[in-house]
């Protein structure tokens, strides 16, 4: 009995970054321009054995990073309120949507840098999977929908025009 044929849509091959760029679609260019790749193709990724100790980031350090980056748009929002007045819901959505996009792209860059420096789990077995050729469009579509819909629903469900960001109880965010 012959082995069943694999569906080409199941392929995890990711060689599109080496293609002639004239073949790229909008999705390819979006991922390239934002530079949200999993690894830099011109840098080596360290490979560790299963017996090596696993590097980790302490929880408090992660919390500090998140709070510091979350505080920037809230401080800017607070300054806007104190100098200009209460913004409309649309302006709040645009501002926080832009802040989320910038923070998310920055986070991907930071995580890629950490991965390039420390390596990845199962790196001794195979290279890190990239965005496969068949999934570039879906990946770009997911990125666009997440960075558009998440801030929209957050503003719709959580924004209160009569409360400034300074009314947040910051003590609860540490835990």
Tab-separated table of N, CA and C in Angstrom:
chain	number	residue	atom	x	y	z
A	1	UNK	N	0.837	-1.176	0.000
A	1	UNK	CA	0.000	0.000	0.000
A	1	UNK	C	0.887	1.246	0.000
A	2	UNK	N	0.586	2.170	-0.853
A	2	UNK	CA	1.379	3.395	-0.985
A	2	UNK	C	1.061	4.363	0.150
A	3	UNK	N	2.065	5.127	0.500
A	3	UNK	CA	1.862	6.139	1.540
A	3	UNK	C	0.914	7.220	1.010
A	4	UNK	N	0.039	7.710	1.873
A	4	UNK	CA	-0.893	8.751	1.409
A	4	UNK	C	-0.147	10.037	1.046
A	5	UNK	N	-0.670	10.732	0.070
A	5	UNK	CA	-0.071	11.995	-0.369
A	5	UNK	C	-0.335	13.077	0.676
A	6	UNK	N	0.686	13.877	0.951
A	6	UNK	CA	0.516	14.980	1.894
A	6	UNK	C	-0.179	16.144	1.208
A	7	UNK	N	-1.036	16.780	1.966
A	7	UNK	CA	-1.700	17.978	1.473
A	7	UNK	C	-0.681	19.116	1.474
A	8	UNK	N	-0.503	19.812	0.359
A	8	UNK	CA	0.477	20.908	0.332
A	8	UNK	C	0.172	22.007	1.353
A	9	UNK	N	-1.086	22.122	1.768
A	9	UNK	CA	-1.447	23.133	2.764
A	9	UNK	C	-0.950	22.769	4.159
A	10	UNK	N	-0.483	21.534	4.342
A	10	UNK	CA	0.056	21.103	5.634
A	10	UNK	C	1.560	21.357	5.740
A	11	UNK	N	2.156	21.878	4.692
A	11	UNK	CA	3.598	22.092	4.673
A	11	UNK	C	3.991	23.221	5.617
A	12	UNK	N	5.057	22.995	6.379
A	12	UNK	CA	5.596	24.025	7.271
A	12	UNK	C	6.853	24.657	6.668
A	13	UNK	N	7.107	24.397	5.388
A	13	UNK	CA	8.278	24.951	4.728
A	13	UNK	C	8.189	26.471	4.700
A	14	UNK	N	9.272	27.103	5.113
A	14	UNK	CA	9.304	28.563	5.153
A	14	UNK	C	10.560	29.057	4.451
A	15	UNK	N	10.471	29.152	3.135
A	15	UNK	CA	11.613	29.638	2.351
A	15	UNK	C	11.294	30.946	1.648
A	16	UNK	N	10.117	31.489	1.883
A	16	UNK	CA	9.681	32.677	1.146
A	16	UNK	C	10.572	33.889	1.389
A	17	UNK	N	11.278	33.928	2.486
A	17	UNK	CA	12.160	35.068	2.749
A	17	UNK	C	13.357	35.085	1.794
A	18	UNK	N	13.628	33.952	1.149
A	18	UNK	CA	14.733	33.855	0.192
A	18	UNK	C	14.258	34.028	-1.252
A	19	UNK	N	12.957	34.140	-1.455
A	19	UNK	CA	12.401	34.294	-2.800
A	19	UNK	C	12.771	35.654	-3.382
A	20	UNK	N	12.587	35.748	-4.691
A	20	UNK	CA	12.672	37.043	-5.356
A	20	UNK	C	11.506	37.889	-4.834
A	21	UNK	N	11.800	39.082	-4.398
A	21	UNK	CA	10.777	39.905	-3.736
A	21	UNK	C	9.670	40.353	-4.688
A	22	UNK	N	9.872	40.208	-5.968
A	22	UNK	CA	8.799	40.543	-6.912
A	22	UNK	C	7.644	39.542	-6.806
A	23	UNK	N	7.891	38.381	-6.212
A	23	UNK	CA	6.851	37.362	-6.018
A	23	UNK	C	6.055	37.589	-4.738
A	24	UNK	N	6.497	38.503	-3.899
A	24	UNK	CA	5.849	38.718	-2.608
A	24	UNK	C	4.504	39.416	-2.768
A	25	UNK	N	3.587	39.051	-1.868
A	25	UNK	CA	2.277	39.703	-1.816
A	25	UNK	C	2.292	40.779	-0.725
A	26	UNK	N	1.158	41.419	-0.528
A	26	UNK	CA	1.024	42.409	0.542
A	26	UNK	C	1.354	41.781	1.890
A	27	UNK	N	0.921	40.541	2.107
A	27	UNK	CA	1.163	39.861	3.388
A	27	UNK	C	2.654	39.667	3.644
A	28	UNK	N	3.386	39.267	2.616
A	28	UNK	CA	4.835	39.107	2.759
A	28	UNK	C	5.480	40.432	3.148
A	29	UNK	N	5.083	41.485	2.454
A	29	UNK	CA	5.669	42.802	2.715
A	29	UNK	C	5.300	43.323	4.099
A	30	UNK	N	4.081	43.044	4.560
A	30	UNK	CA	3.670	43.476	5.897
A	30	UNK	C	4.569	42.856	6.960
A	31	UNK	N	4.790	41.553	6.859
A	31	UNK	CA	5.649	40.863	7.823
A	31	UNK	C	7.086	41.370	7.722
A	32	UNK	N	7.549	41.626	6.505
A	32	UNK	CA	8.922	42.108	6.300
A	32	UNK	C	9.111	43.535	6.810
A	33	UNK	N	8.195	44.423	6.473
A	33	UNK	CA	8.341	45.830	6.870
A	33	UNK	C	8.254	45.986	8.382
A	34	UNK	N	7.325	45.259	9.016
A	34	UNK	CA	7.232	45.310	10.476
A	34	UNK	C	8.374	44.547	11.141
A	35	UNK	N	9.053	43.709	10.352
A	35	UNK	CA	10.171	42.904	10.854
A	35	UNK	C	9.739	42.029	12.030
A	36	UNK	N	8.613	41.337	11.847
A	36	UNK	CA	8.092	40.475	12.906
A	36	UNK	C	8.409	39.005	12.615
A	37	UNK	N	9.622	38.770	12.164
A	37	UNK	CA	10.089	37.412	11.902
A	37	UNK	C	10.486	36.748	13.213
A	38	UNK	N	10.463	35.432	13.221
A	38	UNK	CA	10.820	34.674	14.425
A	38	UNK	C	12.318	34.689	14.690
A	39	UNK	N	13.125	34.702	13.637
A	39	UNK	CA	14.585	34.779	13.782
A	39	UNK	C	15.145	35.654	12.663
A	40	UNK	N	16.338	36.192	12.909
A	40	UNK	CA	17.083	36.873	11.847
A	40	UNK	C	17.799	35.793	11.050
A	41	UNK	N	17.602	35.781	9.742
A	41	UNK	CA	18.195	34.701	8.947
A	41	UNK	C	19.703	34.828	8.808
A	42	UNK	N	20.244	35.991	9.107
A	42	UNK	CA	21.691	36.168	8.988
A	42	UNK	C	22.426	35.992	10.311
A	43	UNK	N	21.732	35.556	11.356
A	43	UNK	CA	22.365	35.317	12.663
A	43	UNK	C	22.148	33.864	13.080
A	44	UNK	N	23.150	33.302	13.721
A	44	UNK	CA	23.053	31.931	14.213
A	44	UNK	C	22.230	31.890	15.500
A	45	UNK	N	21.471	30.815	15.662
A	45	UNK	CA	20.711	30.583	16.888
A	45	UNK	C	21.452	29.522	17.689
A	46	UNK	N	21.745	29.780	18.971
A	46	UNK	CA	22.453	28.772	19.756
A	46	UNK	C	21.618	27.500	19.913
A	47	UNK	N	22.305	26.371	19.907
A	47	UNK	CA	21.659	25.071	20.075
A	47	UNK	C	22.149	24.479	21.384
A	48	UNK	N	21.216	24.073	22.234
A	48	UNK	CA	21.553	23.500	23.535
A	48	UNK	C	21.107	22.045	23.590
A	49	UNK	N	21.800	21.274	24.382
A	49	UNK	CA	21.420	19.888	24.600
A	49	UNK	C	20.304	19.826	25.640
A	50	UNK	N	19.611	18.701	25.679
A	50	UNK	CA	18.505	18.531	26.635
A	50	UNK	C	18.989	18.596	28.076
A	51	UNK	N	20.236	18.299	28.314
A	51	UNK	CA	20.766	18.287	29.681
A	51	UNK	C	21.188	19.675	30.161
A	52	UNK	N	21.266	20.651	29.262
A	52	UNK	CA	21.660	22.013	29.642
A	52	UNK	C	20.562	22.678	30.465
A	53	UNK	N	20.982	23.579	31.349
A	53	UNK	CA	20.005	24.333	32.128
A	53	UNK	C	19.233	25.272	31.205
A	54	UNK	N	17.954	25.451	31.517
A	54	UNK	CA	17.089	26.303	30.713
A	54	UNK	C	17.125	27.721	31.264
A	55	UNK	N	17.505	28.703	30.449
A	55	UNK	CA	17.466	30.085	30.935
A	55	UNK	C	16.011	30.536	31.085
A	56	UNK	N	15.779	31.401	32.043
A	56	UNK	CA	14.420	31.896	32.238
A	56	UNK	C	14.468	33.346	32.692
A	57	UNK	N	13.348	33.994	32.560
A	57	UNK	CA	13.212	35.378	33.007
A	57	UNK	C	12.398	35.346	34.294
A	58	UNK	N	12.922	35.912	35.376
A	58	UNK	CA	12.158	35.926	36.625
A	58	UNK	C	10.821	36.653	36.445
A	59	UNK	N	9.826	36.187	37.185
A	59	UNK	CA	8.470	36.717	37.052
A	59	UNK	C	8.403	38.223	37.317
A	60	UNK	N	9.090	38.680	38.352
A	60	UNK	CA	9.055	40.104	38.685
A	60	UNK	C	9.642	40.954	37.556
A	61	UNK	N	10.678	40.450	36.895
A	61	UNK	CA	11.270	41.176	35.770
A	61	UNK	C	10.269	41.278	34.614
A	62	UNK	N	9.519	40.211	34.378
A	62	UNK	CA	8.487	40.237	33.334
A	62	UNK	C	7.403	41.246	33.674
A	63	UNK	N	6.981	41.257	34.939
A	63	UNK	CA	5.948	42.204	35.368
A	63	UNK	C	6.425	43.644	35.190
A	64	UNK	N	7.674	43.903	35.544
A	64	UNK	CA	8.208	45.261	35.399
A	64	UNK	C	8.220	45.687	33.938
A	65	UNK	N	8.618	44.773	33.049
A	65	UNK	CA	8.659	45.090	31.620
A	65	UNK	C	7.255	45.417	31.115
A	66	UNK	N	6.293	44.585	31.466
A	66	UNK	CA	4.908	44.788	31.013
A	66	UNK	C	4.352	46.096	31.553
A	67	UNK	N	4.516	46.333	32.861
A	67	UNK	CA	3.971	47.554	33.464
A	67	UNK	C	4.630	48.812	32.906
A	68	UNK	N	5.930	48.756	32.673
A	68	UNK	CA	6.620	49.926	32.119
A	68	UNK	C	6.089	50.255	30.731
A	69	UNK	N	5.884	49.241	29.909
A	69	UNK	CA	5.394	49.482	28.557
A	69	UNK	C	3.903	49.813	28.532
A	70	UNK	N	3.152	49.302	29.487
A	70	UNK	CA	1.726	49.640	29.568
A	70	UNK	C	1.521	51.039	30.127
A	71	UNK	N	2.450	51.504	30.940
A	71	UNK	CA	2.307	52.819	31.575
A	71	UNK	C	2.495	53.965	30.582
A	72	UNK	N	3.292	53.766	29.564
A	72	UNK	CA	3.589	54.857	28.624
A	72	UNK	C	2.315	55.412	27.975
A	73	UNK	N	1.462	54.566	27.349
A	73	UNK	CA	0.242	55.145	26.760
A	73	UNK	C	-0.715	55.710	27.812
A	74	UNK	N	-0.732	55.118	28.996
A	74	UNK	CA	-1.617	55.639	30.041
A	74	UNK	C	-1.155	57.009	30.526
A	75	UNK	N	0.150	57.196	30.638
A	75	UNK	CA	0.686	58.509	31.037
A	75	UNK	C	0.387	59.547	29.953
A	76	UNK	N	0.583	59.170	28.687
A	76	UNK	CA	0.268	60.095	27.595
A	76	UNK	C	-1.221	60.427	27.561
A	77	UNK	N	-2.066	59.432	27.831
A	77	UNK	CA	-3.515	59.642	27.893
A	77	UNK	C	-3.856	60.615	29.025
A	78	UNK	N	-3.226	60.415	30.163
A	78	UNK	CA	-3.449	61.298	31.317
A	78	UNK	C	-3.007	62.729	30.996
A	79	UNK	N	-1.868	62.886	30.354
A	79	UNK	CA	-1.398	64.219	29.972
A	79	UNK	C	-2.361	64.890	28.991
A	80	UNK	N	-2.880	64.113	28.054
A	80	UNK	CA	-3.854	64.653	27.103
A	80	UNK	C	-5.083	65.175	27.843
A	81	UNK	N	-5.581	64.398	28.799
A	81	UNK	CA	-6.759	64.810	29.566
A	81	UNK	C	-6.475	66.084	30.351
A	82	UNK	N	-5.302	66.165	30.955
A	82	UNK	CA	-5.006	67.334	31.790
A	82	UNK	C	-4.801	68.608	30.963
A	83	UNK	N	-4.326	68.493	29.725
A	83	UNK	CA	-4.077	69.683	28.910
A	83	UNK	C	-5.201	70.010	27.930
A	84	UNK	N	-5.873	68.995	27.389
A	84	UNK	CA	-6.865	69.226	26.342
A	84	UNK	C	-8.285	68.967	26.831
A	85	UNK	N	-8.459	67.981	27.668
A	85	UNK	CA	-9.792	67.598	28.124
A	85	UNK	C	-10.083	66.156	27.761
A	86	UNK	N	-11.308	65.763	27.970
A	86	UNK	CA	-11.711	64.372	27.724
A	86	UNK	C	-11.757	64.070	26.229
A	87	UNK	N	-11.037	63.042	25.785
A	87	UNK	CA	-11.068	62.695	24.362
A	87	UNK	C	-12.318	61.885	24.026
A	88	UNK	N	-12.668	61.874	22.754
A	88	UNK	CA	-13.798	61.058	22.310
A	88	UNK	C	-13.391	59.587	22.323
A	89	UNK	N	-14.399	58.723	22.270
A	89	UNK	CA	-14.129	57.289	22.265
A	89	UNK	C	-13.332	56.894	21.019
A	90	UNK	N	-13.615	57.537	19.899
A	90	UNK	CA	-12.887	57.237	18.665
A	90	UNK	C	-11.411	57.601	18.802
A	91	UNK	N	-11.130	58.756	19.375
A	91	UNK	CA	-9.743	59.171	19.574
A	91	UNK	C	-9.020	58.230	20.539
A	92	UNK	N	-9.716	57.798	21.584
A	92	UNK	CA	-9.125	56.848	22.535
A	92	UNK	C	-8.810	55.534	21.826
A	93	UNK	N	-9.742	55.061	20.989
A	93	UNK	CA	-9.505	53.823	20.243
A	93	UNK	C	-8.288	53.966	19.331
A	94	UNK	N	-8.212	55.055	18.583
A	94	UNK	CA	-7.087	55.258	17.663
A	94	UNK	C	-5.769	55.314	18.432
A	95	UNK	N	-5.757	56.068	19.519
A	95	UNK	CA	-4.527	56.213	20.298
A	95	UNK	C	-4.078	54.880	20.897
A	96	UNK	N	-5.002	54.182	21.585
A	96	UNK	CA	-4.608	52.930	22.235
A	96	UNK	C	-4.351	51.818	21.218
A	97	UNK	N	-5.008	51.873	20.075
A	97	UNK	CA	-4.731	50.910	19.015
A	97	UNK	C	-3.310	51.103	18.487
A	98	UNK	N	-2.937	52.351	18.255
A	98	UNK	CA	-1.576	52.649	17.804
A	98	UNK	C	-0.552	52.258	18.865
A	99	UNK	N	-0.854	52.551	20.130
A	99	UNK	CA	0.062	52.185	21.219
A	99	UNK	C	0.241	50.673	21.294
A	100	UNK	N	-0.859	49.920	21.119
A	100	UNK	CA	-0.754	48.461	21.160
A	100	UNK	C	0.080	47.943	19.992
A	101	UNK	N	-0.121	48.508	18.819
A	101	UNK	CA	0.646	48.075	17.645
A	101	UNK	C	2.144	48.300	17.866
A	102	UNK	N	2.494	49.488	18.329
A	102	UNK	CA	3.907	49.798	18.558
A	102	UNK	C	4.508	48.903	19.642
A	103	UNK	N	3.757	48.685	20.718
A	103	UNK	CA	4.249	47.840	21.809
A	103	UNK	C	4.376	46.389	21.366
A	104	UNK	N	3.403	45.892	20.600
A	104	UNK	CA	3.441	44.498	20.148
A	104	UNK	C	4.614	44.250	19.205
A	105	UNK	N	4.845	45.158	18.277
A	105	UNK	CA	5.983	45.002	17.357
A	105	UNK	C	7.293	45.060	18.136
A	106	UNK	N	7.377	45.983	19.085
A	106	UNK	CA	8.579	46.076	19.924
A	106	UNK	C	8.778	44.778	20.718
A	107	UNK	N	7.687	44.224	21.253
A	107	UNK	CA	7.791	42.975	22.019
A	107	UNK	C	8.290	41.832	21.142
A	108	UNK	N	7.800	41.744	19.920
A	108	UNK	CA	8.271	40.690	19.016
A	108	UNK	C	9.759	40.856	18.740
A	109	UNK	N	10.205	42.084	18.561
A	109	UNK	CA	11.638	42.333	18.349
A	109	UNK	C	12.447	41.903	19.570
A	110	UNK	N	11.953	42.217	20.759
A	110	UNK	CA	12.652	41.836	21.996
A	110	UNK	C	12.685	40.314	22.138
A	111	UNK	N	11.544	39.651	21.902
A	111	UNK	CA	11.504	38.188	22.026
A	111	UNK	C	12.407	37.515	20.998
A	112	UNK	N	12.472	38.065	19.782
A	112	UNK	CA	13.373	37.506	18.774
A	112	UNK	C	14.822	37.652	19.226
A	113	UNK	N	15.158	38.819	19.777
A	113	UNK	CA	16.523	39.049	20.268
A	113	UNK	C	16.865	38.055	21.382
A	114	UNK	N	15.939	37.829	22.299
A	114	UNK	CA	16.176	36.869	23.387
A	114	UNK	C	16.334	35.464	22.821
A	115	UNK	N	15.471	35.091	21.871
A	115	UNK	CA	15.569	33.774	21.248
A	115	UNK	C	16.874	33.580	20.499
A	116	UNK	N	17.321	34.625	19.808
A	116	UNK	CA	18.595	34.550	19.089
A	116	UNK	C	19.760	34.429	20.054
A	117	UNK	N	19.599	34.976	21.249
A	117	UNK	CA	20.679	34.960	22.233
A	117	UNK	C	20.699	33.661	23.044
A	118	UNK	N	19.513	33.153	23.412
A	118	UNK	CA	19.446	31.993	24.307
A	118	UNK	C	19.074	30.693	23.607
A	119	UNK	N	18.521	30.757	22.405
A	119	UNK	CA	18.097	29.551	21.715
A	119	UNK	C	16.642	29.227	22.007
A	120	UNK	N	16.183	28.084	21.468
A	120	UNK	CA	14.792	27.677	21.594
A	120	UNK	C	14.724	26.236	22.081
A	121	UNK	N	13.579	25.860	22.665
A	121	UNK	CA	13.375	24.465	23.041
A	121	UNK	C	13.423	23.602	21.787
A	122	UNK	N	13.912	22.398	21.909
A	122	UNK	CA	14.040	21.438	20.809
A	122	UNK	C	14.896	21.968	19.666
A	123	UNK	N	15.764	22.911	19.959
A	123	UNK	CA	16.650	23.445	18.933
A	123	UNK	C	17.675	22.432	18.466
A	124	UNK	N	17.900	21.378	19.274
A	124	UNK	CA	18.852	20.346	18.865
A	124	UNK	C	18.232	19.377	17.869
A	125	UNK	N	16.920	19.393	17.733
A	125	UNK	CA	16.230	18.470	16.825
A	125	UNK	C	16.005	19.077	15.444
A	126	UNK	N	15.544	20.320	15.413
A	126	UNK	CA	15.270	20.982	14.139
A	126	UNK	C	15.267	22.490	14.347
A	127	UNK	N	15.392	23.202	13.241
A	127	UNK	CA	15.384	24.669	13.314
A	127	UNK	C	13.990	25.161	13.678
A	128	UNK	N	13.944	26.367	14.160
A	128	UNK	CA	12.674	26.991	14.538
A	128	UNK	C	11.792	27.147	13.301
A	129	UNK	N	10.513	26.743	13.417
A	129	UNK	CA	9.577	26.894	12.305
A	129	UNK	C	9.288	28.367	12.070
A	130	UNK	N	9.239	28.745	10.816
A	130	UNK	CA	8.896	30.117	10.464
A	130	UNK	C	7.456	30.190	9.987
A	131	UNK	N	7.110	31.285	9.373
A	131	UNK	CA	5.788	31.422	8.774
A	131	UNK	C	5.835	30.670	7.447
A	132	UNK	N	5.059	29.585	7.317
A	132	UNK	CA	5.142	28.785	6.091
A	132	UNK	C	4.585	29.531	4.880
A	133	UNK	N	5.047	29.114	3.692
A	133	UNK	CA	4.585	29.743	2.457
A	133	UNK	C	3.067	29.778	2.374
A	134	UNK	N	2.439	28.654	2.750
A	134	UNK	CA	0.983	28.573	2.626
A	134	UNK	C	0.266	29.374	3.709
A	135	UNK	N	0.989	29.839	4.727
A	135	UNK	CA	0.344	30.531	5.831
A	135	UNK	C	0.651	32.006	5.948
A	136	UNK	N	1.357	32.566	4.979
A	136	UNK	CA	1.737	33.982	5.071
A	136	UNK	C	0.496	34.867	5.071
A	137	UNK	N	-0.431	34.609	4.171
A	137	UNK	CA	-1.655	35.417	4.098
A	137	UNK	C	-2.486	35.308	5.359
A	138	UNK	N	-2.642	34.087	5.859
A	138	UNK	CA	-3.429	33.882	7.081
A	138	UNK	C	-2.745	34.531	8.285
A	139	UNK	N	-1.419	34.455	8.344
A	139	UNK	CA	-0.681	35.085	9.440
A	139	UNK	C	-0.873	36.594	9.412
A	140	UNK	N	-0.755	37.196	8.244
A	140	UNK	CA	-0.947	38.647	8.124
A	140	UNK	C	-2.380	39.033	8.476
A	141	UNK	N	-3.342	38.238	8.028
A	141	UNK	CA	-4.749	38.513	8.340
A	141	UNK	C	-4.992	38.438	9.843
A	142	UNK	N	-4.395	37.455	10.502
A	142	UNK	CA	-4.533	37.319	11.952
A	142	UNK	C	-3.893	38.500	12.668
A	143	UNK	N	-2.704	38.899	12.235
A	143	UNK	CA	-2.042	40.062	12.841
A	143	UNK	C	-2.908	41.311	12.728
A	144	UNK	N	-3.448	41.539	11.553
A	144	UNK	CA	-4.267	42.733	11.336
A	144	UNK	C	-5.525	42.688	12.192
A	145	UNK	N	-6.184	41.530	12.246
A	145	UNK	CA	-7.422	41.458	13.026
A	145	UNK	C	-7.164	41.592	14.523
A	146	UNK	N	-6.084	41.000	15.010
A	146	UNK	CA	-5.775	41.105	16.442
A	146	UNK	C	-5.465	42.545	16.819
A	147	UNK	N	-4.658	43.224	16.021
A	147	UNK	CA	-4.274	44.585	16.390
A	147	UNK	C	-5.370	45.598	16.090
A	148	UNK	N	-6.417	45.196	15.397
A	148	UNK	CA	-7.540	46.107	15.165
A	148	UNK	C	-8.681	45.830	16.138
A	149	UNK	N	-9.064	44.561	16.283
A	149	UNK	CA	-10.245	44.232	17.084
A	149	UNK	C	-9.996	44.256	18.581
A	150	UNK	N	-8.828	43.845	19.019
A	150	UNK	CA	-8.564	43.803	20.457
A	150	UNK	C	-8.667	45.189	21.099
A	151	UNK	N	-8.007	46.219	20.552
A	151	UNK	CA	-8.177	47.548	21.155
A	151	UNK	C	-9.612	48.073	21.029
A	152	UNK	N	-10.275	47.735	19.912
A	152	UNK	CA	-11.642	48.207	19.726
A	152	UNK	C	-12.555	47.665	20.827
A	153	UNK	N	-12.487	46.365	21.080
A	153	UNK	CA	-13.330	45.779	22.116
A	153	UNK	C	-12.914	46.235	23.509
A	154	UNK	N	-11.630	46.439	23.713
A	154	UNK	CA	-11.172	46.934	25.014
A	154	UNK	C	-11.748	48.316	25.288
A	155	UNK	N	-11.694	49.191	24.301
A	155	UNK	CA	-12.244	50.540	24.479
A	155	UNK	C	-13.759	50.474	24.661
A	156	UNK	N	-14.432	49.660	23.851
A	156	UNK	CA	-15.891	49.559	23.965
A	156	UNK	C	-16.330	49.017	25.318
A	157	UNK	N	-15.613	48.020	25.836
A	157	UNK	CA	-16.036	47.366	27.074
A	157	UNK	C	-15.469	47.996	28.340
A	158	UNK	N	-14.303	48.613	28.253
A	158	UNK	CA	-13.644	49.057	29.484
A	158	UNK	C	-13.456	50.563	29.612
A	159	UNK	N	-13.558	51.303	28.524
A	159	UNK	CA	-13.276	52.740	28.613
A	159	UNK	C	-14.439	53.485	29.256
A	160	UNK	N	-14.094	54.305	30.224
A	160	UNK	CA	-15.075	55.172	30.876
A	160	UNK	C	-14.558	56.604	30.740
A	161	UNK	N	-15.286	57.409	29.995
A	161	UNK	CA	-14.837	58.777	29.709
A	161	UNK	C	-14.713	59.628	30.965
A	162	UNK	N	-15.471	59.288	32.004
A	162	UNK	CA	-15.427	60.099	33.226
A	162	UNK	C	-14.301	59.689	34.171
A	163	UNK	N	-13.521	58.673	33.812
A	163	UNK	CA	-12.404	58.234	34.654
A	163	UNK	C	-11.090	58.395	33.888
A	164	UNK	N	-10.147	59.028	34.519
A	164	UNK	CA	-8.822	59.202	33.916
A	164	UNK	C	-7.952	57.982	34.224
A	165	UNK	N	-6.895	57.761	33.459
A	165	UNK	CA	-5.994	56.646	33.765
A	165	UNK	C	-5.409	56.713	35.174
A	166	UNK	N	-5.312	57.908	35.741
A	166	UNK	CA	-4.760	58.031	37.100
A	166	UNK	C	-5.667	57.415	38.154
A	167	UNK	N	-6.907	57.087	37.802
A	167	UNK	CA	-7.813	56.466	38.771
A	167	UNK	C	-7.587	54.959	38.901
A	168	UNK	N	-6.681	54.408	38.098
A	168	UNK	CA	-6.377	52.976	38.164
A	168	UNK	C	-5.674	52.667	39.479
A	169	UNK	N	-6.036	51.566	40.092
A	169	UNK	CA	-5.366	51.127	41.319
A	169	UNK	C	-4.171	50.266	40.912
A	170	UNK	N	-3.018	50.893	40.835
A	170	UNK	CA	-1.813	50.245	40.332
A	170	UNK	C	-1.324	49.106	41.209
A	171	UNK	N	-1.634	49.128	42.491
A	171	UNK	CA	-1.171	48.078	43.396
A	171	UNK	C	-1.645	46.698	42.997
A	172	UNK	N	-2.829	46.606	42.394
A	172	UNK	CA	-3.364	45.314	41.973
A	172	UNK	C	-2.612	44.736	40.774
A	173	UNK	N	-1.959	45.571	40.004
A	173	UNK	CA	-1.310	45.114	38.778
A	173	UNK	C	0.002	44.380	39.021
A	174	UNK	N	0.569	44.519	40.189
A	174	UNK	CA	1.860	43.890	40.467
A	174	UNK	C	1.704	42.384	40.654
A	175	UNK	N	0.554	41.955	41.118
A	175	UNK	CA	0.378	40.524	41.421
A	175	UNK	C	-0.368	39.803	40.354
